[in-house]
Short mmCIF file of C-alpha atoms in Angstrom, two decimals:
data_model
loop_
_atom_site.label_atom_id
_atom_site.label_comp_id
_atom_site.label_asym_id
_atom_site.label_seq_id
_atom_site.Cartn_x
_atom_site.Cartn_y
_atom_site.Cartn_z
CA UNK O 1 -14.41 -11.26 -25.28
CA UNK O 2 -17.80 -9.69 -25.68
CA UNK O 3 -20.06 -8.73 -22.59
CA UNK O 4 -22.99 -11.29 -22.15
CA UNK O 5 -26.03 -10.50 -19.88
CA UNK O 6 -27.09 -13.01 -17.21
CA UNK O 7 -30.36 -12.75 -15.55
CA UNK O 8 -31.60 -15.24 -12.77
CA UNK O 9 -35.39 -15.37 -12.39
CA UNK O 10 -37.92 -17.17 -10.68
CA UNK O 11 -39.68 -19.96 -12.36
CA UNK O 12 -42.71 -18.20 -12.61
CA UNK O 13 -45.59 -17.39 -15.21
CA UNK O 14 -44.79 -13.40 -16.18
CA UNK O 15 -41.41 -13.32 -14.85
CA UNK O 16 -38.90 -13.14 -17.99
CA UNK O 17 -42.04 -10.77 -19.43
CA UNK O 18 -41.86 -8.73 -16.77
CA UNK O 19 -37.73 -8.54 -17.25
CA UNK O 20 -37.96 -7.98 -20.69
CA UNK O 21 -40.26 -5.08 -20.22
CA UNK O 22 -37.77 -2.96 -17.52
CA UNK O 23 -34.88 -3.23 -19.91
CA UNK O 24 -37.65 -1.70 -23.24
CA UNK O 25 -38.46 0.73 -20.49
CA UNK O 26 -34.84 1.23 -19.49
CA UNK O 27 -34.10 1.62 -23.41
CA UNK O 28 -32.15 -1.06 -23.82
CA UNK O 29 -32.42 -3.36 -26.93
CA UNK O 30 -31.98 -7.63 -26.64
CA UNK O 31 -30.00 -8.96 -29.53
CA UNK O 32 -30.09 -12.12 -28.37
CA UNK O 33 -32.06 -14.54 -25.19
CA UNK O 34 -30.86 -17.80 -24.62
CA UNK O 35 -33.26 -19.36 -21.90
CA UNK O 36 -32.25 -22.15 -19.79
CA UNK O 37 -34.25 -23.54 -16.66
CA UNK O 38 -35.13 -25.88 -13.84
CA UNK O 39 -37.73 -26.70 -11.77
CA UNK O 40 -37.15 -23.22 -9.46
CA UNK O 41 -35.31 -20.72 -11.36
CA UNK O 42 -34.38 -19.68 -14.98
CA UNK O 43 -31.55 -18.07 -16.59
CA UNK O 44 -31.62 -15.37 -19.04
CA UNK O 45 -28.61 -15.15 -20.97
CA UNK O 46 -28.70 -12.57 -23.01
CA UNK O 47 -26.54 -9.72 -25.74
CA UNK O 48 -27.83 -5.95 -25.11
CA UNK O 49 -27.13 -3.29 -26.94
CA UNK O 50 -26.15 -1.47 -23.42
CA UNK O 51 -25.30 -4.78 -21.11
CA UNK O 52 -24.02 -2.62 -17.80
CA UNK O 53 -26.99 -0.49 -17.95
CA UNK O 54 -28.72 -3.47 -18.65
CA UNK O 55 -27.70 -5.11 -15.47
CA UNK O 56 -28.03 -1.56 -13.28
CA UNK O 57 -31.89 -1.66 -14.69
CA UNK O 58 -32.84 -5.14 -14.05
CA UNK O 59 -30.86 -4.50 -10.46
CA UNK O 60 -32.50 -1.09 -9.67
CA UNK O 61 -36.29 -3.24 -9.76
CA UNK O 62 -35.05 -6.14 -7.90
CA UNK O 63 -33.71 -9.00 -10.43
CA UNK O 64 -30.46 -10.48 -9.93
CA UNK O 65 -28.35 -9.43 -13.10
CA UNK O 66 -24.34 -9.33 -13.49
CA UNK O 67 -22.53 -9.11 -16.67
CA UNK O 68 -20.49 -11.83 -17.87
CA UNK O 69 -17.51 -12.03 -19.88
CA UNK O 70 -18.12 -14.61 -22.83
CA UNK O 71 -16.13 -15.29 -26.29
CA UNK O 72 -18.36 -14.80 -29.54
CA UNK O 73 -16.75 -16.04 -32.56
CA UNK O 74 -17.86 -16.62 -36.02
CA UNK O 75 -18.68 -19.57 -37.98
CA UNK O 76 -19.53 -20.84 -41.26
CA UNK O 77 -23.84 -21.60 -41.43
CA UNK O 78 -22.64 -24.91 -42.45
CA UNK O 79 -22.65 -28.49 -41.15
CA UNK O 80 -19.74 -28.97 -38.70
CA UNK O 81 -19.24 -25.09 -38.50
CA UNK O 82 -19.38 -25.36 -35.10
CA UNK O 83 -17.69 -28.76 -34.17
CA UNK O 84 -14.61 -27.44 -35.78
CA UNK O 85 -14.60 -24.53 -33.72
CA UNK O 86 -15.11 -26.71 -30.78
CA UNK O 87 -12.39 -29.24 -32.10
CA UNK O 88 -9.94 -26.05 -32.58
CA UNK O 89 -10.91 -25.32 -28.83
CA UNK O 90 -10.73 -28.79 -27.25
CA UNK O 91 -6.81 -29.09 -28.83
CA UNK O 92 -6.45 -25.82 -26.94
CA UNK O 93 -7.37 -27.18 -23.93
CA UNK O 94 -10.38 -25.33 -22.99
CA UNK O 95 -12.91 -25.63 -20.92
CA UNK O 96 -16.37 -24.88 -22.48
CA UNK O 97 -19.25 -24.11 -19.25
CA UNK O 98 -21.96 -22.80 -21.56
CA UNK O 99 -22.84 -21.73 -24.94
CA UNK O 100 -25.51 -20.56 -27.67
CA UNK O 101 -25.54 -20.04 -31.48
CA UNK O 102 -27.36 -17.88 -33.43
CA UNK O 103 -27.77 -17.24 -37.41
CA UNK O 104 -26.43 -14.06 -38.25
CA UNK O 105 -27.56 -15.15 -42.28
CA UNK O 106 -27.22 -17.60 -44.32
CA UNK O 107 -23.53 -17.96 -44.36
CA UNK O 108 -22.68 -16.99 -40.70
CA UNK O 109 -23.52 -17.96 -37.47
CA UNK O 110 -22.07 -16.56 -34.18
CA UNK O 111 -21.25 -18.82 -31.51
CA UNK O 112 -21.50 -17.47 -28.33
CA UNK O 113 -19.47 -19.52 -25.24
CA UNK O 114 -18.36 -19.00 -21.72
CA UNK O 115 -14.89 -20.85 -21.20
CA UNK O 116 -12.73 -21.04 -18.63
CA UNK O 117 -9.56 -19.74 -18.38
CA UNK O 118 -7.83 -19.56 -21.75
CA UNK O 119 -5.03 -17.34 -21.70
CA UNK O 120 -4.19 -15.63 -25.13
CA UNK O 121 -7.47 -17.46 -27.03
CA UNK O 122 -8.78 -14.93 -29.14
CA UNK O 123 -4.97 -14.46 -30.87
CA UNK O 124 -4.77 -17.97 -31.45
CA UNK O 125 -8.28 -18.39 -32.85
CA UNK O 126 -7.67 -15.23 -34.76
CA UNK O 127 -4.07 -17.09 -36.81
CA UNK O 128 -6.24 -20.21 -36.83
CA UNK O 129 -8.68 -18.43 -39.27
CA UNK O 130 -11.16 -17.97 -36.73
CA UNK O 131 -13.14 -14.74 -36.98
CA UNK O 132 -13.62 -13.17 -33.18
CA UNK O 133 -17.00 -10.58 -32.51
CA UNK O 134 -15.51 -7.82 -30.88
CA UNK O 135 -17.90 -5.42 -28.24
CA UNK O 136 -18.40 -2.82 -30.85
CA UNK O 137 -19.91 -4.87 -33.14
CA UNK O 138 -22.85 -6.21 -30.64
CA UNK O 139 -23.10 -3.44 -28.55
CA UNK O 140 -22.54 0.15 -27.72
CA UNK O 141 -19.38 0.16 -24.87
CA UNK O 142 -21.45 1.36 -21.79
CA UNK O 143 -18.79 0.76 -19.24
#
C-alpha cells in the first residue's frame, strides 16, 4: 500500500489554487490530483512526494487533509489492462470504494484504488503477475 493524499475543500472559485499553492510553498511536489466534486465540497485526492508533511501543511492553514492508505498497482497501457486487474480483484473478493489511473508511458499505467479490507492482497497480486508500486517509488517515506 502506498500513502494517498486526501484533501476536502469547499466548492469554491480559488480554493484547490489556493491548496495547491501551500503545499509549493510547503515544498512539497503533486505527482498526481484526482478531483472529484459535488454541489458543496470537492475532494482532492492526490500522490506527494512528502504526503504526511503534506497533510501537516494543508492542516497548519486550515484545510482538512488526512492521509490515506491506497493500493497502486501496475498495468499494461493496453485495452482491458485494467478490467483484468479488476477481474483478478473481484475473484478476490474485494471491495473497490475509489480509484484513478494514470499513464506512467506508453506501456504502463498505474492504477491507483482504495479497497476495503483485503487481507494478504498485495502477495497474491504479486504470484498473480501483478506488479505492486511500493512508497519508495512515489514518494520520499516522511513518516
Amino acid at each position: 500500500m502506498i500513502s494517498q493524499l486526501t484533501v476536502f475543500l469547499e466548492n469554491d472559485k480559488g480554493r484547490l489554487a489556493s491548496a495547491c499553492r501551500v503545499l509549493s510553498d510547503a515544498g512539497v511536489n503533486l505527482h498526481a490530483l484526482n478531483l472529484a466534486d459535488t454541489a458543496d465540497f470537492g475532494v482532492a485526492r492526490v500522490l506527494a512526494d512528502t504526503p504526511h508533511a503534506a497533510a501537516e501543511a494543508l492542516r497548519a492553514a486550515g484545510y482538512r487533509a488526512m492521509v490515506t492508505p491506497v493500493l497502486a498497482v501496475r498495468v499494461p497501457n493496453v485495452k482491458g489492462g485494467l478490467a483484468t486487474l479488476l477481474e483478478f480483484l473481484d475473484q478476490q473478493s474485494v471491495n473497490i470504494e475509489y480509484g484513478y489511473c494514470f499513464s506512467v508511458n506508453p506501456e504502463m499505467a498505474i492504477d491507483v484504488l482504495k479497497i476495503g479490507e483485503a487481507e494478504g492482497i498485495e502477495a497474491k497480486l504479486e504470484a498473480a503477475g501483478f506488479a505492486t508500486v511500493s512508497p519508495e517509488e512515489v514518494y520520499q517515506l516522511d513518516c
